[in-house]
Tab-separated table of C-alpha atoms and ligand atoms in Angstrom:
chain	number	residue	atom	x	y	z
J	1	MET	CA	-174.732	-62.626	-0.052
J	2	ILE	CA	-172.551	-63.911	-2.813
J	3	SER	CA	-170.456	-67.027	-3.100
J	4	GLU	CA	-167.645	-68.402	-5.252
J	5	GLU	CA	-164.956	-66.360	-6.876
J	6	SER	CA	-165.727	-63.666	-9.384
J	7	THR	CA	-164.830	-63.901	-13.053
J	8	LYS	CA	-163.782	-60.962	-15.201
J	9	ILE	CA	-164.251	-60.532	-18.935
J	10	GLY	CA	-163.112	-57.563	-21.010
J	11	TRP	CA	-163.707	-56.488	-24.595
J	12	SER	CA	-162.855	-53.408	-26.567
J	13	ALA	CA	-165.263	-52.655	-29.430
J	14	PRO	CA	-164.904	-49.878	-31.999
J	15	SER	CA	-167.489	-47.433	-33.249
J	16	ASN	CA	-168.518	-47.384	-36.909
J	17	ILE	CA	-169.638	-44.865	-39.502
J	18	ALA	CA	-172.445	-45.800	-41.878
J	19	LEU	CA	-172.238	-45.013	-45.597
J	20	ILE	CA	-175.700	-46.498	-46.163
J	21	LYS	CA	-177.801	-45.329	-43.238
J	22	TYR	CA	-180.055	-47.412	-41.023
J	23	TRP	CA	-183.008	-45.093	-40.470
J	24	GLY	CA	-186.305	-46.535	-39.320
J	25	LYS	CA	-187.019	-49.776	-37.500
J	26	ARG	CA	-189.830	-52.277	-36.946
J	27	ALA	CA	-190.754	-54.970	-34.419
J	28	HIS	CA	-187.963	-55.417	-31.890
J	29	GLN	CA	-184.884	-53.689	-33.281
J	30	LEU	CA	-185.224	-54.918	-36.863
J	31	PRO	CA	-184.154	-52.474	-39.568
J	32	GLU	CA	-186.535	-51.103	-42.173
J	33	ASN	CA	-183.648	-51.107	-44.630
J	34	GLY	CA	-180.179	-52.558	-45.081
J	35	SER	CA	-177.120	-50.517	-44.095
J	36	LEU	CA	-173.354	-50.600	-44.662
J	37	SER	CA	-170.604	-49.153	-42.500
J	38	ILE	CA	-166.886	-48.781	-41.943
J	39	THR	CA	-165.703	-50.085	-38.580
J	40	LEU	CA	-163.327	-47.552	-37.058
J	41	ASP	CA	-159.929	-48.300	-35.585
J	42	LYS	CA	-159.241	-45.907	-32.700
J	43	SER	CA	-162.649	-44.737	-31.503
J	44	ALA	CA	-163.705	-47.546	-29.176
J	45	THR	CA	-165.402	-48.520	-25.920
J	46	THR	CA	-163.697	-50.832	-23.454
J	47	THR	CA	-166.004	-52.783	-21.152
J	48	PHE	CA	-165.133	-55.122	-18.313
J	49	LEU	CA	-167.816	-57.365	-16.862
J	50	THR	CA	-167.270	-59.003	-13.475
J	51	PHE	CA	-169.770	-61.652	-12.439
J	52	GLN	CA	-170.178	-63.602	-9.239
J	53	LYS	CA	-172.795	-66.238	-8.360
J	54	LYS	CA	-175.424	-65.164	-5.825
J	55	ASP	CA	-175.933	-67.335	-2.732
J	56	GLU	CA	-179.674	-67.355	-3.021
J	57	LYS	CA	-181.812	-67.508	-6.098
J	58	VAL	CA	-183.360	-64.086	-6.672
J	59	GLU	CA	-185.384	-63.414	-9.787
J	60	LYS	CA	-184.256	-59.814	-10.134
J	61	ILE	CA	-181.237	-59.001	-12.309
J	62	SER	CA	-178.597	-57.261	-10.161
J	63	LEU	CA	-176.186	-54.929	-11.868
J	64	ASN	CA	-174.009	-51.898	-11.339
J	65	TYR	CA	-172.769	-49.871	-14.276
J	66	TYR	CA	-169.711	-47.609	-14.034
J	67	PHE	CA	-168.785	-45.283	-16.881
J	68	GLN	CA	-165.341	-43.589	-16.817
J	69	GLY	CA	-165.010	-44.718	-13.191
J	70	GLU	CA	-168.361	-43.422	-11.890
J	71	ARG	CA	-171.789	-44.982	-11.438
J	72	HIS	CA	-173.873	-44.053	-14.476
J	73	PRO	CA	-177.639	-44.327	-13.780
J	74	LYS	CA	-178.624	-43.734	-17.429
J	75	PHE	CA	-176.402	-46.516	-18.800
J	76	GLU	CA	-177.425	-48.720	-15.872
J	77	THR	CA	-181.114	-48.338	-16.776
J	78	LYS	CA	-180.404	-48.959	-20.475
J	79	THR	CA	-178.354	-52.067	-19.685
J	80	ALA	CA	-180.939	-53.341	-17.185
J	81	ARG	CA	-183.632	-53.012	-19.874
J	82	LEU	CA	-181.562	-55.043	-22.322
J	83	LEU	CA	-180.685	-57.734	-19.767
J	84	HIS	CA	-184.316	-57.993	-18.744
J	85	TYR	CA	-185.259	-58.559	-22.377
J	86	LEU	CA	-182.525	-61.214	-22.680
J	87	ARG	CA	-183.719	-63.268	-19.709
J	88	SER	CA	-185.371	-65.960	-21.808
J	89	GLU	CA	-182.283	-66.256	-24.047
J	90	MET	CA	-179.800	-66.061	-21.175
J	91	PRO	CA	-181.680	-67.532	-18.194
J	92	PHE	CA	-178.542	-67.512	-16.013
J	93	LEU	CA	-178.465	-63.690	-15.796
J	94	PRO	CA	-180.513	-63.329	-12.549
J	95	ASP	CA	-178.217	-65.839	-10.785
J	96	TYR	CA	-175.239	-63.457	-10.833
J	97	GLU	CA	-174.165	-60.113	-9.466
J	98	LEU	CA	-173.039	-58.185	-12.539
J	99	VAL	CA	-170.668	-55.221	-12.481
J	100	PHE	CA	-169.810	-53.351	-15.680
J	101	HIS	CA	-166.908	-50.898	-16.003
J	102	SER	CA	-166.895	-49.104	-19.291
J	103	GLU	CA	-164.787	-46.350	-20.880
J	104	ASN	CA	-164.733	-44.541	-24.201
J	105	ASN	CA	-161.416	-43.472	-25.632
J	106	PHE	CA	-163.031	-40.682	-27.635
J	107	PRO	CA	-164.515	-37.481	-26.203
J	108	HIS	CA	-168.166	-37.611	-25.198
J	109	SER	CA	-170.730	-36.063	-27.595
J	110	THR	CA	-168.486	-35.730	-30.583
J	111	GLY	CA	-170.896	-37.278	-33.007
J	112	ILE	CA	-169.145	-40.630	-32.816
J	113	ALA	CA	-171.790	-43.277	-32.251
J	114	SER	CA	-170.994	-44.297	-28.679
J	115	SER	CA	-174.066	-46.550	-28.461
J	116	ALA	CA	-172.598	-48.638	-31.295
J	117	SER	CA	-169.271	-49.286	-29.575
J	118	SER	CA	-170.678	-49.567	-26.048
J	119	MET	CA	-173.499	-51.983	-26.930
J	120	ALA	CA	-171.092	-54.058	-29.040
J	121	ALA	CA	-168.594	-54.318	-26.147
J	122	LEU	CA	-171.423	-55.180	-23.732
J	123	ALA	CA	-172.822	-57.884	-26.037
J	124	LEU	CA	-169.379	-59.441	-26.512
J	125	CYS	CA	-168.934	-59.594	-22.719
J	126	LEU	CA	-172.355	-61.249	-22.327
J	127	VAL	CA	-171.686	-63.881	-24.977
J	128	SER	CA	-168.272	-64.631	-23.407
J	129	MET	CA	-170.000	-64.979	-20.025
J	130	GLU	CA	-172.553	-67.331	-21.564
J	131	GLU	CA	-169.752	-69.531	-22.937
J	132	ILE	CA	-168.022	-69.680	-19.549
J	133	ILE	CA	-171.205	-70.496	-17.633
J	134	ASN	CA	-172.468	-73.088	-20.097
J	135	HIS	CA	-168.984	-74.597	-20.596
J	136	GLN	CA	-169.640	-74.336	-24.276
J	137	LYS	CA	-167.192	-73.000	-26.856
J	138	ARG	CA	-168.786	-71.720	-30.033
J	139	SER	CA	-167.072	-71.517	-33.415
J	140	LYS	CA	-165.665	-68.058	-34.120
J	141	ASP	CA	-168.432	-67.369	-36.672
J	142	ASP	CA	-171.186	-68.439	-34.279
J	143	PHE	CA	-169.690	-66.415	-31.446
J	144	PHE	CA	-169.595	-63.144	-33.373
J	145	ARG	CA	-172.972	-63.721	-35.014
J	146	ARG	CA	-174.546	-64.219	-31.594
J	147	ALA	CA	-172.757	-61.130	-30.251
J	148	SER	CA	-174.012	-59.132	-33.237
J	149	THR	CA	-177.593	-60.297	-32.579
J	150	ILE	CA	-177.374	-59.311	-28.898
J	151	ALA	CA	-175.683	-55.992	-29.742
J	152	ARG	CA	-178.496	-55.227	-32.214
J	153	LEU	CA	-181.039	-55.599	-29.424
J	154	GLY	CA	-179.142	-52.889	-27.503
J	155	SER	CA	-178.621	-50.561	-30.462
J	156	GLY	CA	-179.094	-51.316	-34.153
J	157	SER	CA	-175.810	-49.838	-35.364
J	158	ALA	CA	-173.954	-51.823	-32.653
J	159	SER	CA	-174.684	-55.033	-34.578
J	160	ARG	CA	-172.140	-53.828	-37.171
J	161	SER	CA	-169.432	-52.898	-34.621
J	162	VAL	CA	-168.919	-56.552	-33.714
J	163	PHE	CA	-167.012	-57.019	-37.003
J	164	GLY	CA	-164.037	-55.240	-38.518
J	165	GLY	CA	-163.679	-53.763	-42.005
J	166	ILE	CA	-166.751	-53.010	-44.088
J	167	VAL	CA	-169.928	-54.437	-42.576
J	168	THR	CA	-173.550	-54.729	-43.710
J	169	TRP	CA	-176.699	-55.295	-41.701
J	170	GLY	CA	-180.163	-56.010	-43.060
J	171	CYS	CA	-181.500	-58.427	-45.674
J	172	ASN	CA	-180.550	-57.496	-49.200
J	173	GLU	CA	-180.748	-59.760	-52.240
J	174	SER	CA	-177.401	-58.581	-53.579
J	175	ILE	CA	-175.529	-59.567	-50.397
J	176	ALA	CA	-175.089	-63.264	-49.660
J	177	ALA	CA	-175.932	-64.320	-46.078
J	178	SER	CA	-177.305	-60.881	-45.193
J	179	SER	CA	-179.785	-60.838	-42.316
J	180	ASP	CA	-182.014	-58.474	-40.357
J	181	GLU	CA	-181.012	-60.258	-37.147
J	182	TYR	CA	-177.244	-59.715	-37.268
J	183	ALA	CA	-174.553	-58.008	-39.303
J	184	THR	CA	-172.229	-59.635	-41.845
J	185	PRO	CA	-168.673	-58.626	-42.789
J	186	PHE	CA	-168.351	-57.540	-46.417
J	187	GLN	CA	-165.533	-59.400	-48.137
J	188	LEU	CA	-163.119	-56.953	-49.777
J	189	HIS	CA	-160.610	-58.210	-52.312
J	190	ASN	CA	-156.924	-57.655	-51.463
J	191	GLY	CA	-156.435	-54.865	-53.985
J	192	SER	CA	-159.453	-52.820	-52.860
J	193	ARG	CA	-158.594	-49.290	-51.771
J	194	LEU	CA	-161.282	-49.670	-49.124
J	195	ASN	CA	-158.797	-51.734	-47.126
J	196	HIS	CA	-157.027	-48.392	-46.643
J	197	ILE	CA	-159.999	-46.087	-46.179
J	198	ARG	CA	-159.711	-43.358	-43.539
J	199	ASP	CA	-162.103	-41.092	-41.627
J	200	ILE	CA	-161.425	-37.613	-40.273
J	201	ILE	CA	-164.244	-36.611	-37.941
J	202	LEU	CA	-164.731	-32.847	-37.971
J	203	ILE	CA	-166.351	-31.837	-34.684
J	204	VAL	CA	-168.626	-28.926	-35.543
J	205	SER	CA	-170.429	-29.143	-32.216
J	206	THR	CA	-170.135	-31.201	-29.039
J	207	LYS	CA	-173.569	-30.155	-27.793
J	208	VAL	CA	-175.793	-33.160	-27.129
J	209	LYS	CA	-178.297	-33.285	-29.980
J	210	ASN	CA	-181.912	-32.799	-29.044
J	211	LEU	CA	-183.078	-35.815	-31.022
J	212	SER	CA	-182.121	-39.284	-29.782
J	213	SER	CA	-181.680	-41.918	-32.487
J	214	SER	CA	-184.608	-43.872	-31.069
J	215	SER	CA	-186.935	-40.886	-31.509
J	216	GLY	CA	-185.422	-40.312	-34.947
J	217	HIS	CA	-186.166	-43.886	-36.022
J	218	ALA	CA	-189.706	-43.542	-34.640
J	219	LEU	CA	-190.279	-40.494	-36.858
J	220	MET	CA	-189.925	-42.792	-39.866
J	221	ASN	CA	-193.030	-44.787	-38.871
J	222	VAL	CA	-195.238	-41.881	-39.906
J	223	HIS	CA	-192.943	-40.167	-42.379
J	224	PRO	CA	-194.597	-39.122	-45.655
J	225	TYR	CA	-191.543	-40.433	-47.577
J	226	ARG	CA	-191.303	-43.721	-45.647
J	227	GLU	CA	-191.885	-46.133	-48.542
J	228	GLY	CA	-189.637	-44.162	-50.873
J	229	ARG	CA	-186.849	-44.113	-48.320
J	230	ILE	CA	-186.890	-47.883	-47.752
J	231	LYS	CA	-186.657	-48.419	-51.502
J	232	GLN	CA	-183.924	-45.807	-51.925
J	233	ALA	CA	-181.754	-47.218	-49.122
J	234	ASN	CA	-182.027	-50.793	-50.356
J	235	THR	CA	-181.211	-49.716	-53.916
J	236	ASN	CA	-178.270	-47.651	-52.649
J	237	LEU	CA	-177.016	-50.658	-50.698
J	238	GLU	CA	-177.189	-52.831	-53.775
J	239	LYS	CA	-175.445	-50.181	-55.898
J	240	ILE	CA	-172.670	-49.499	-53.385
J	241	SER	CA	-172.037	-53.231	-52.967
J	242	ASN	CA	-171.541	-53.544	-56.722
J	243	ALA	CA	-169.391	-50.411	-56.775
J	244	ILE	CA	-167.185	-51.817	-53.992
J	245	ARG	CA	-166.820	-55.138	-55.837
J	246	ASN	CA	-165.961	-53.316	-59.082
J	247	ASP	CA	-163.572	-50.753	-57.527
J	248	ASP	CA	-165.823	-47.954	-58.756
J	249	TYR	CA	-164.732	-45.306	-56.259
J	250	LEU	CA	-166.581	-42.428	-57.917
J	251	ARG	CA	-169.830	-44.332	-57.546
J	252	ILE	CA	-169.035	-45.091	-53.856
J	253	MET	CA	-168.537	-41.359	-53.348
J	254	GLU	CA	-171.805	-40.400	-55.096
J	255	ILE	CA	-173.920	-42.965	-53.252
J	256	SER	CA	-172.422	-42.161	-49.833
J	257	GLU	CA	-173.047	-38.436	-50.176
J	258	ASN	CA	-176.556	-39.086	-51.474
J	259	GLU	CA	-177.228	-41.178	-48.347
J	260	ALA	CA	-175.930	-38.528	-45.937
J	261	LEU	CA	-178.010	-35.796	-47.558
J	262	SER	CA	-181.060	-38.089	-47.805
J	263	LEU	CA	-180.870	-38.784	-44.066
J	264	HIS	CA	-180.992	-35.052	-43.367
J	265	ALA	CA	-183.702	-34.471	-45.987
J	266	LEU	CA	-185.776	-37.022	-44.057
J	267	LEU	CA	-184.970	-35.224	-40.818
J	268	PHE	CA	-185.937	-31.820	-42.270
J	269	THR	CA	-189.267	-33.192	-43.428
J	270	SER	CA	-190.068	-35.120	-40.240
J	271	ALA	CA	-192.890	-34.220	-37.900
J	272	SER	CA	-190.294	-32.727	-35.562
J	273	ASP	CA	-187.560	-30.114	-35.611
J	274	GLY	CA	-185.091	-32.120	-37.652
J	275	LEU	CA	-182.693	-29.321	-38.536
J	276	LEU	CA	-179.534	-30.787	-37.018
J	277	LEU	CA	-177.036	-29.325	-39.472
J	278	LYS	CA	-175.134	-26.133	-38.590
J	279	PRO	CA	-173.868	-23.419	-40.965
J	280	GLU	CA	-170.339	-24.794	-40.372
J	281	THR	CA	-171.493	-28.207	-41.620
J	282	LEU	CA	-172.457	-26.665	-44.956
J	283	HIS	CA	-169.209	-24.681	-45.176
J	284	ILE	CA	-167.261	-27.915	-44.691
J	285	ILE	CA	-169.308	-29.678	-47.398
J	286	GLU	CA	-168.649	-26.812	-49.817
J	287	GLU	CA	-164.911	-26.842	-49.051
J	288	ILE	CA	-164.717	-30.613	-49.543
J	289	LYS	CA	-166.455	-30.371	-52.919
J	290	GLN	CA	-164.180	-27.567	-54.113
J	291	PHE	CA	-161.045	-29.327	-52.890
J	292	ARG	CA	-162.105	-32.551	-54.560
J	293	GLU	CA	-162.831	-30.852	-57.867
J	294	SER	CA	-159.659	-28.824	-57.992
J	295	ASN	CA	-157.495	-31.848	-57.132
J	296	GLY	CA	-159.414	-34.504	-59.100
J	297	LEU	CA	-159.954	-36.669	-56.008
J	298	ASP	CA	-162.632	-39.187	-55.021
J	299	LEU	CA	-162.767	-38.429	-51.295
J	300	PHE	CA	-166.179	-37.618	-49.863
J	301	PHE	CA	-168.213	-36.662	-46.799
J	302	THR	CA	-170.818	-38.438	-44.754
J	303	ILE	CA	-172.867	-37.223	-41.784
J	304	ASP	CA	-174.868	-39.019	-39.096
J	305	ALA	CA	-177.891	-37.599	-37.283
J	306	GLY	CA	-176.015	-34.524	-36.044
J	307	PRO	CA	-173.917	-31.620	-37.350
J	308	ASN	CA	-170.446	-33.236	-37.450
J	309	VAL	CA	-168.864	-34.240	-40.734
J	310	HIS	CA	-166.862	-37.367	-41.532
J	311	LEU	CA	-164.319	-36.790	-44.289
J	312	ILE	CA	-163.744	-40.179	-45.884
J	313	TYR	CA	-160.585	-40.594	-47.974
J	314	TYR	CA	-157.896	-43.133	-48.809
J	315	ASP	CA	-154.471	-43.608	-47.285
J	316	ASP	CA	-152.694	-42.643	-50.529
J	317	GLN	CA	-154.331	-39.166	-50.310
J	318	ARG	CA	-153.247	-38.501	-46.735
J	319	GLU	CA	-150.344	-36.201	-47.550
J	320	ILE	CA	-152.619	-33.743	-49.306
J	321	VAL	CA	-155.678	-34.211	-47.075
J	322	LEU	CA	-154.031	-33.428	-43.705
J	323	PRO	CA	-152.886	-29.902	-44.667
J	324	PHE	CA	-156.328	-29.283	-46.214
J	325	VAL	CA	-157.993	-30.211	-42.918
J	326	GLN	CA	-155.582	-28.114	-40.867
J	327	GLN	CA	-155.653	-25.078	-43.147
J	328	ARG	CA	-159.227	-25.058	-44.475
J	329	LEU	CA	-161.552	-27.195	-42.333
J	330	SER	CA	-160.425	-27.000	-38.708
J	331	ARG	CA	-161.625	-23.355	-38.568
J	332	TYR	CA	-165.242	-24.627	-38.738
J	333	CYS	CA	-164.720	-27.080	-35.867
J	334	GLU	CA	-165.525	-26.363	-32.216
J	335	ASN	CA	-162.188	-25.380	-30.650
J	336	GLY	CA	-160.549	-26.628	-33.855
J	337	GLN	CA	-161.243	-30.245	-32.833
J	338	TRP	CA	-161.069	-33.173	-35.230
J	339	ILE	CA	-160.384	-36.876	-34.815
J	340	ASP	CA	-158.050	-38.839	-37.063
J	341	ASP	CA	-159.335	-42.385	-37.518
J	342	LYS	CA	-159.350	-45.139	-40.133
J	343	ILE	CA	-160.827	-48.518	-40.967
J	344	GLY	CA	-160.156	-51.034	-38.194
J	345	THR	CA	-160.019	-54.773	-37.698
J	346	GLY	CA	-162.844	-55.051	-35.147
J	347	PRO	CA	-163.205	-55.880	-31.466
J	348	LEU	CA	-160.430	-57.091	-29.208
J	349	LEU	CA	-160.700	-59.567	-26.364
J	350	LEU	CA	-158.852	-58.108	-23.360
J	351	THR	CA	-159.543	-60.681	-20.682
J	352	PRO	CA	-159.576	-63.629	-20.207
J	353	GLU	CA	-156.809	-63.853	-22.753
J	354	THR	CA	-157.967	-66.743	-24.919
J	355	ASP	CA	-158.468	-66.910	-28.649
J	356	SER	CA	-162.267	-66.482	-28.803
O	1	DP6	C1	-177.997	-42.233	-38.328
O	1	DP6	O1	-178.172	-47.520	-33.942
O	1	DP6	O2	-178.112	-45.303	-32.775
O	1	DP6	O3	-176.295	-43.395	-37.148
O	1	DP6	O4	-181.115	-48.775	-32.739
O	1	DP6	O5	-182.198	-46.794	-31.706
O	1	DP6	O6	-179.897	-47.471	-30.968
O	1	DP6	P1	-180.902	-47.427	-32.109
O	1	DP6	O7	-180.317	-46.443	-33.218
O	1	DP6	P2	-178.823	-46.230	-33.694
O	1	DP6	O8	-179.107	-45.489	-35.086
O	1	DP6	C2	-178.044	-45.085	-35.915
O	1	DP6	C3	-178.556	-44.221	-36.997
O	1	DP6	C4	-177.489	-43.591	-37.860
O	1	DP6	C5	-177.232	-44.415	-39.119
O	1	DP6	C6	-176.447	-45.698	-38.959
O	1	DP6	O9	-175.544	-45.794	-38.107
O	1	DP6	O10	-176.711	-46.609	-39.768
């Protein structure tokens, strides 16, 4: 039995693509190394949370999770696990019936990190709910920092999706206010070309990869190159931060590609079948390098833990990049599929319509 009227909250949160990769974690969802990503614009998850007070006090958390209109047992279990963990932080959770309705506006299994956008949208809904129930309005900074912390507990990369622009996560001496607990937006100066950075996602394969990110992170605990990797990633983060501040776009390109290839080198040399790249992935990399050299450009590629390639370039190169993708790269994509995205401004509150 439930009483009182229900309340509905909705957030849309974008996905992100990391240039410096989070790979390996310790304790409860803390990163072994710092990371840096671009928050995307179009590729997002929209989540609505409806909550209604239960009549009787029951200790168990009650929730239903719908994905693209249908009950989704896997997401329900994942969400239940997170909410259970959050019970000491959010003691009101068992007092409510919770219903989540979530949708992605990008195709499933396209190599876009859906856990990043979905966990970010979920965390934002939970922190909004907390504010409503506790009749407590946080400052904007506190609100998003808390949402980033909660999102991190659901999925590490989701901590970064709570902010727009370029975002870092993980303590690093060269980045003021950086933390392992939550992500921090990276301040770009007005003239930085990164304000106009774009991402074309080349879908080499839509097959679900046989290595979940959680198992991938776990491989790092016993990886022979573990120590070296932590050092390399933190140094790369420091170097890319300086390169961004100094508008050194060639250096940004070099470091980003080094990170993508390092991630896969770690996968190849893991105690598991870590060969996630496909022949098409390598063809695309070759084409990008040739195109870049013959046109004197500073665009580059990055890859997550899968075969799909992100072509990162700047708005002022769009006229020459689009025909290159259509004529040279789309042939390596499954059914010629690619997604046209760019840097975005971060999550959007859909309902209730206040200025959180
Ligand atoms: C290769 O954030 O998906 O995309 O914390 O286990 O949910 P969990 O892992 P997840 O890992 C992302 C790894 C990566 C690199 C990155 O986004 O930084």
